Each structure stands twice: as C-alpha cells, then as structure tokens.
Amino acid sequence: MLFKKKKVEDIAPEEAKPETLDSSTLNSIEEKEKSKEDLIENYVALINVNKFYDKGSHAVIDFNLEIGEQEFVVFVGPSGCGKSTTLRMIAGLEDISSGELYIDGQYSNDITPQNRDIAMVFQNYSLYPNLTVYDNMAFSLKVRGMPKDVIHARVMDAAKKLQITEYLDRKPKALSGGQRQRVALGRAVVREAKVFLMDEPLSNLDAKLRVSMRSEIVQLHRRIKATTIYVTHDQIEAMTMADRIVVMDKGLIQQVGSPKEIYHHPANKFVASFIGTPAMNFTTCRYEDGTLVFNDNKLALSKEQIKAHDAFYQEREKALVDDIQTLKKEIKEREDKLSSNSVKNRKEAKSLAASLETNKASIAKLEDDLAETANIIKNKSHEVIFGIRPEDIKANSGEDSFDASIVLCELLGDEYYLHFSYSGGDFLAKVSSELINNEKIKSMKFAFESKKIHLFDKETEKAIL
Amino acid sequence: MRVEYVRNSSNAKKKVQTTKRELLIERIGSYIVLAILASIVVIPFYILLVSSFKTKGFIGFNNDPNPFSNMNFEGFKTALFGSIATFDDGSSKILLGLRNTFIIVLPSTVIGLFTSALSAYAAAKIRFKGRNVIFYIMLITTMIPGIVMMTPLVTIFTNLDLYNTYFPLMVPGMFGTAMCVFFLRQTFMAIPDDYIDAARLDGISHFKIFWKIVVPLSAPSLISQGILGFVAGYNDYLGPLLYLRGDDQWTVTLQTVLNEFLGQSSSNLYQALMAATVLSLIPTVVIFILCQKFFVKGIVNSGIK
C-alpha cells in the first residue's frame, strides 16, 4: 500500500479533548469515534467535508456521506448546488478545505488524483482530439507503464463491452456524440478503477440518445460492478439510475435516500419540488386541530397524520430546548473565561466577546422559535405548506371532491395535464385521457388522495408528513 | 384604395432603388479606399522588384516607364558574386549572411517559443497565488520600447566579452517574449479545463500534459507564433549591426551585408542593393506561403485579431 491507513485518533486534531472530562463527555466522544470508524468502514466516506473559495463563498457545507462498495450513488441538484465540486473533491481535482475523505478505508485528502485509483467521465467527454479512440482508451494505461499486451486486452475488452470496436482507429472528431460518450466511458472502464466518477456525462446528448445511454450506463455498472458516483441536474436520470440519491441545494445535502424514499417521503419542500415531473403542487393553508383549512375547502387528516404532525412539533420543541441548553452552556463557559483573566491577549478577548454576542443573538432566535412551537402545540392552529403530487389528485365526484376551473388542458398521449387554481396556488393534475372527452373542458371535480398529501412547516420548510 | 396601393407601391420601389444606389456608391467608395491603401503597401515592393532587374541606378517611372524593358540579372550577379559581395576566398557574403542569420534566428525562435509556451501554460492552466500579478507585470514589460534597453544591453554584453559573438542576438530571444506568452495564454485558455483534469487523473505531470495534450491541440497557434518570432528575428536590422562586425565568414549576416551595400551605394550599385534585398526577402515569403493556413488558424484560435 502506497499510503498508510490513518488512525482515527490522528485525523481530527481540531477536536482536541477538553482538559477535564466528565462521563457524559467521554461517552459522547466515544460515540463520535465509533460512528467515525463505522463511516470509514464504508468504501467511500466523506466526513464533514467543506469547500471554501477565495472570495469567501462556501460551496459545500458539512458534507457527510458514506458510499458502499458497488453502489451507484447519484448527486442531484440545481446548478451551483455544489454537487460537481464535491465530485471534484473526491477525484482530487479540488482541494478539500476541511473535513476528511476516505476511499477504501484510506485517508485520501492528500493523495494526488492519479494515485486515488479513480476513473472519471467528463461532461464534454474530454477525449484527446489528436489521438485515436484506441490511443485515447490506452493512454492512462500507457502512462502507468503497463505491458502492451495487457493494455491491448483491456482496451479490446472494454471496446467490445461498449460496442465501439469498429471505431478504434478513428479520431474523436469523426464520431457522433453518443459514440464519443461511449469512448469516454471506455476510457474509464479500462482503468478498472476503485471508483467511477461521472460528471453530467449525458448533458451534451439529445433527449433520445440520453435515454438509451442512461440504460447502457446502468447495464455497464451491473456488469463491471464498480462503485459509481454520478452527478446530474436531471432528476429523471437520478430516479432511474441510482441505488441512492443525494439531493443537494446551496452546498448542503437536503436528503439522502433511495429513489422511492426521496419521491414518497421528501425531507423538505425543496426535495419535494425538485424530484418528480411534473413538480409537486404547493399552497399554504391552515392547520386547525386535525383539519386543513383552504380558502373554499376543508380536508380532515387521519389519526396517523395528526399523530405525525404532533410528533413533529414535539420533537422540534425538544431539539430547540437542547440547542438552547447547549448554547447557554457555551455562553457560560465563555463568560467565565472572560472574567477569570485566563484570556491571553486583547485579540482573543475581542473574538470571545464577538462570539458571545453571536451566541446571545442565536439564543434569542431559538427562544422565539421555541415560543412559537409551544404555541403551535398548545393551540393546534397554525399555517402550513400543503403539497400534493399531480398523480395524487384524482378526477372524482365523491364527498371530499371540489370543483376546479380548468385554465389549461395539455394532452400527452395517454394522459392529460390539467392546470387549475386552488386556494391561491397553481395546481396541475395528471388525468387519464380516457376520462376526458372534450379538450376544451372548463371545469372538473377533483379529490386529493388523502394518504398521499404532504405537509411542510412554514418556517423551516421541513416535512411534517 | 387601389390608387393609394399603387402610390404606396411606387414609393416603396423608389426607396428600394435609392437604397441599392447608396449601397453601390458605398461599395465603390470602399474599394477605392482599399485600393489606395493596398497600393501604399504594394508600390514599394513593385519598385524594389523592378529595380532589381534594371541596370542603371534607381528606376523611376519618369525615365523608364516600361517596367519590363532592359531587364537583366546583373544586379543579382553583383549581389551574390561581385567583388563587394564576396570575401577574399570568393565566398558570397549574402549566402554566408543568410546561413549565419538562420543559425542565429532559428534556435532562439524555437527555444523562445518553447519557453513562452511553458509560461503561457502556467499562466493559463496552473492555479497558484499571484499568477495574474506575475502575468500582468510581464505584460507591462511590452510597453518598454526596445531602444531604451539598447545601451544597457550593449554595455552588459561588451563587459561580458560577448561582443562579435552570436550570444547577444540569441540568448535574450530564448527566454521568449511577453507578447508571445500573451497570445499563447489566450489560446491555451480556450482549451477546456476538463482535458487537463482528465490528464491529471490519467496520471501525467503538468509538463507531460503540456507536451502531449496542450501542444498538439494548439499546434496552429504555436506555428503562427513561431513564424512571427522568426520573422521578427530575421527582420532585426539593428541587433546584428550593434553586436557583429560582419567582417568574416562567421560574423557576416544579411543585415551587415545590406548595410555594407547601403554604405557604398553609388548609382550603379543600387541594382545590386535592390537585388540583395529581394534575395533576403525570399525565405520569409516562402515561409509565409507554406504556413499561411496555420498562421490564419493560429491567430483566430488565440481569440485576438
């Protein structure tokens, strides 16, 4: 092994142990160490990874993720959410500002890109235009000084897998977009690397080719069984390809889960709106003791849903109380330090005073939130964000149905997209084309599938249901 | 309604005609201006070429209106093998000068291009602190006129005992030029960073990335910069006159020969001077013709016209 596996106690000098340890602190440290060891056990582990740029922008914030061997993980999110930056940090093309990266149990922050045993496929393929397809695929192996017969065998094997054998003598400019993408994949395949990284590899292809390449990549992954991290802004790619999806926004992980989990149980409003086509419908309404009150309509929640609602706010109250206590403890420690003359110089005193001010401001905000949460628990009346997916709005004339004026009716073959306004929000329902005879339909009766509704807290936009 | 339609239609026709006429005048005007500008460039070459084939002194239009009358190769014979154009052993100063000029200019152009390209690669593709500051300081040096540097350089090279050697003419050029770095940096910046990233993952060093990927990808720009560098060195009239005596087979250059011709010019040597100048033009013209395709592509690639 080129690089020594780093011991857990070596890797976090910033977490210096306090001088005196009570039993609870010791326990929490032990727990932390244990969970860290568990994380490192995974094939790829990112622990508290951050990326800061020179001009003060914080591109990736406290990224924590463990990826199992042979897993296909997709990072998805809008442009600028930090997904490509994270991928480039794993590849070693960007420095990790803080945090730790482990690949196959090895501390990899300081390992150079070529020594990380990683293969990467780029958005614009990055095939060397002056080399033939064969030479492009063989390039990295030649650089590594492999014997010619091994290189030839690997290139031919990969070419066969990707059906590009007949193009091996061509230069990249003589290939179509799809063929170039295959060569780019082939270049990664020949490496037989530990981890495959793919940075929006299908973005430059047309819609039809993208669909076929999507399935080819999945099949290729099943054949070669390489741990793969795939970055895309296309949620359909994420849903169709991933074993696990990591949804990102503004540098933060919003949710990690299987496609099903992410789709059916989004952690917050962002995830709910980002995943799913067409997007989830949202509007604000009031929660009044187990009933959702819209402008012209009411919807009674089931017992389980009410229970989940109450549990959400109780947990929130508990978390807020904990946060306030921790902050108060910190404030006390800092105040003690300031008054005990143990501060070394004026600069340290100034920074301590500044952080005290920040802590006090945070406490004030948390106390406001706590009061509000207590109020919600007590009064059982507050505003929430209501969300429902287009396929969960049914054409129905039953008891809970409501009348909607159709603004626009779009035919998509076997189904219609019906646009209507509901309680101040623009809604869209997917309805089977068999149910609609006239395209110029003016109004229709709908009902929400009550089990499938989503509720989000208005302040934090976190999922209640 | 109908009348109005007709009137409108005739107005429109008139307008179209006016526009057409305006366009024609504009086009003729621009051709005249371009022809004048082109003739300013071409006429000296015409006089040079015609004069090199005429016997008596400068051939003005007045005393010999027919350019093709009395043409002969006397001038070329004198320039190549006349008593003034040969050393005691009979070797031609022009041919030796041509050889020496190539010996001086070629290595400094090739090595200078290489060092410029390396600097340009660093400025375009390697991220390091102060990269832009260094690059801009280098660009500022292009604003210092060469003539300002002349006296200090002559003093330095004389003190180093390098007067009448090729070093003063070769060594400075080998460090590249700021302008060349600037041009090549623009070209290299147009190469997507993904190529560099892919190469880094493939496991090659920056120098290999430069040599195996960036250089082949920017060949036209490198060739065009090479041509510009070669022509600049070849056209440097002052340098050889300052540093070389030109009185033996190894220190004679095209410039010293032409200077010698110019110094001794009497009316009957004009033809030889013109012929020598025509001979000295041949290498650059040939290079331009051969590499014109790369030259245009290279300048376009750099994004600067």
mmCIF file with all atom_site columns, N, CA and C in Angstrom, chain B residues 42-52 58-59 61 274:
data_model
loop_
_atom_site.group_PDB
_atom_site.id
_atom_site.type_symbol
_atom_site.label_atom_id
_atom_site.label_alt_id
_atom_site.label_comp_id
_atom_site.label_asym_id
_atom_site.label_entity_id
_atom_site.label_seq_id
_atom_site.pdbx_PDB_ins_code
_atom_site.Cartn_x
_atom_site.Cartn_y
_atom_site.Cartn_z
_atom_site.occupancy
_atom_site.B_iso_or_equiv
_atom_site.pdbx_formal_charge
_atom_site.auth_seq_id
_atom_site.auth_comp_id
_atom_site.auth_asym_id
_atom_site.auth_atom_id
_atom_site.pdbx_PDB_model_num
ATOM 1  N N  . VAL B 1 42  ? 1.908  47.996 -51.684 1.00 0.00 ? 42  VAL B N  1
ATOM 2  C CA . VAL B 1 42  ? 2.467  47.224 -52.801 1.00 0.00 ? 42  VAL B CA 1
ATOM 3  C C  . VAL B 1 42  ? 3.525  48.007 -53.582 1.00 0.00 ? 42  VAL B C  1
ATOM 4  N N  . ILE B 1 43  ? 3.325  49.326 -53.753 1.00 0.00 ? 43  ILE B N  1
ATOM 5  C CA . ILE B 1 43  ? 4.219  50.097 -54.632 1.00 0.00 ? 43  ILE B CA 1
ATOM 6  C C  . ILE B 1 43  ? 5.702  49.979 -54.251 1.00 0.00 ? 43  ILE B C  1
ATOM 7  N N  . PRO B 1 44  ? 6.065  50.090 -52.966 1.00 0.00 ? 44  PRO B N  1
ATOM 8  C CA . PRO B 1 44  ? 7.497  49.935 -52.648 1.00 0.00 ? 44  PRO B CA 1
ATOM 9  C C  . PRO B 1 44  ? 8.057  48.583 -53.093 1.00 0.00 ? 44  PRO B C  1
ATOM 10 N N  . PHE B 1 45  ? 7.227  47.531 -52.915 1.00 0.00 ? 45  PHE B N  1
ATOM 11 C CA . PHE B 1 45  ? 7.677  46.196 -53.350 1.00 0.00 ? 45  PHE B CA 1
ATOM 12 C C  . PHE B 1 45  ? 7.841  46.144 -54.868 1.00 0.00 ? 45  PHE B C  1
ATOM 13 N N  . TYR B 1 46  ? 6.918  46.808 -55.543 1.00 0.00 ? 46  TYR B N  1
ATOM 14 C CA . TYR B 1 46  ? 6.982  46.858 -57.008 1.00 0.00 ? 46  TYR B CA 1
ATOM 15 C C  . TYR B 1 46  ? 8.273  47.542 -57.453 1.00 0.00 ? 46  TYR B C  1
ATOM 16 N N  . ILE B 1 47  ? 8.536  48.706 -56.862 1.00 0.00 ? 47  ILE B N  1
ATOM 17 C CA . ILE B 1 47  ? 9.749  49.452 -57.228 1.00 0.00 ? 47  ILE B CA 1
ATOM 18 C C  . ILE B 1 47  ? 10.988 48.596 -56.925 1.00 0.00 ? 47  ILE B C  1
ATOM 19 N N  . LEU B 1 48  ? 10.965 47.947 -55.760 1.00 0.00 ? 48  LEU B N  1
ATOM 20 C CA . LEU B 1 48  ? 12.090 47.106 -55.349 1.00 0.00 ? 48  LEU B CA 1
ATOM 21 C C  . LEU B 1 48  ? 12.339 46.002 -56.371 1.00 0.00 ? 48  LEU B C  1
ATOM 22 N N  . LEU B 1 49  ? 11.258 45.305 -56.711 1.00 0.00 ? 49  LEU B N  1
ATOM 23 C CA . LEU B 1 49  ? 11.389 44.159 -57.610 1.00 0.00 ? 49  LEU B CA 1
ATOM 24 C C  . LEU B 1 49  ? 11.840 44.584 -59.004 1.00 0.00 ? 49  LEU B C  1
ATOM 25 N N  . VAL B 1 50  ? 11.179 45.634 -59.539 1.00 0.00 ? 50  VAL B N  1
ATOM 26 C CA . VAL B 1 50  ? 11.524 46.088 -60.893 1.00 0.00 ? 50  VAL B CA 1
ATOM 27 C C  . VAL B 1 50  ? 12.960 46.621 -60.918 1.00 0.00 ? 50  VAL B C  1
ATOM 28 N N  . SER B 1 51  ? 13.299 47.387 -59.861 1.00 0.00 ? 51  SER B N  1
ATOM 29 C CA . SER B 1 51  ? 14.632 47.999 -59.828 1.00 0.00 ? 51  SER B CA 1
ATOM 30 C C  . SER B 1 51  ? 15.735 46.949 -59.777 1.00 0.00 ? 51  SER B C  1
ATOM 31 N N  . SER B 1 52  ? 15.433 45.797 -59.150 1.00 0.00 ? 52  SER B N  1
ATOM 32 C CA . SER B 1 52  ? 16.482 44.781 -59.039 1.00 0.00 ? 52  SER B CA 1
ATOM 33 C C  . SER B 1 52  ? 16.831 44.175 -60.389 1.00 0.00 ? 52  SER B C  1
ATOM 34 N N  . PHE B 1 58  ? 18.465 53.916 -59.572 1.00 0.00 ? 58  PHE B N  1
ATOM 35 C CA . PHE B 1 58  ? 17.053 53.854 -59.239 1.00 0.00 ? 58  PHE B CA 1
ATOM 36 C C  . PHE B 1 58  ? 16.225 54.091 -60.493 1.00 0.00 ? 58  PHE B C  1
ATOM 37 N N  . ILE B 1 59  ? 15.259 53.202 -60.716 1.00 0.00 ? 59  ILE B N  1
ATOM 38 C CA . ILE B 1 59  ? 14.472 53.306 -61.932 1.00 0.00 ? 59  ILE B CA 1
ATOM 39 C C  . ILE B 1 59  ? 13.143 53.952 -61.582 1.00 0.00 ? 59  ILE B C  1
ATOM 40 N N  . PHE B 1 61  ? 9.647  56.112 -62.566 1.00 0.00 ? 61  PHE B N  1
ATOM 41 C CA . PHE B 1 61  ? 8.667  55.942 -63.636 1.00 0.00 ? 61  PHE B CA 1
ATOM 42 C C  . PHE B 1 61  ? 8.963  56.880 -64.806 1.00 0.00 ? 61  PHE B C  1
ATOM 43 N N  . MET B 1 274 ? 19.145 46.483 -54.436 1.00 0.00 ? 274 MET B N  1
ATOM 44 C CA . MET B 1 274 ? 17.753 46.039 -54.598 1.00 0.00 ? 274 MET B CA 1
ATOM 45 C C  . MET B 1 274 ? 17.711 44.515 -54.749 1.00 0.00 ? 274 MET B C  1
#
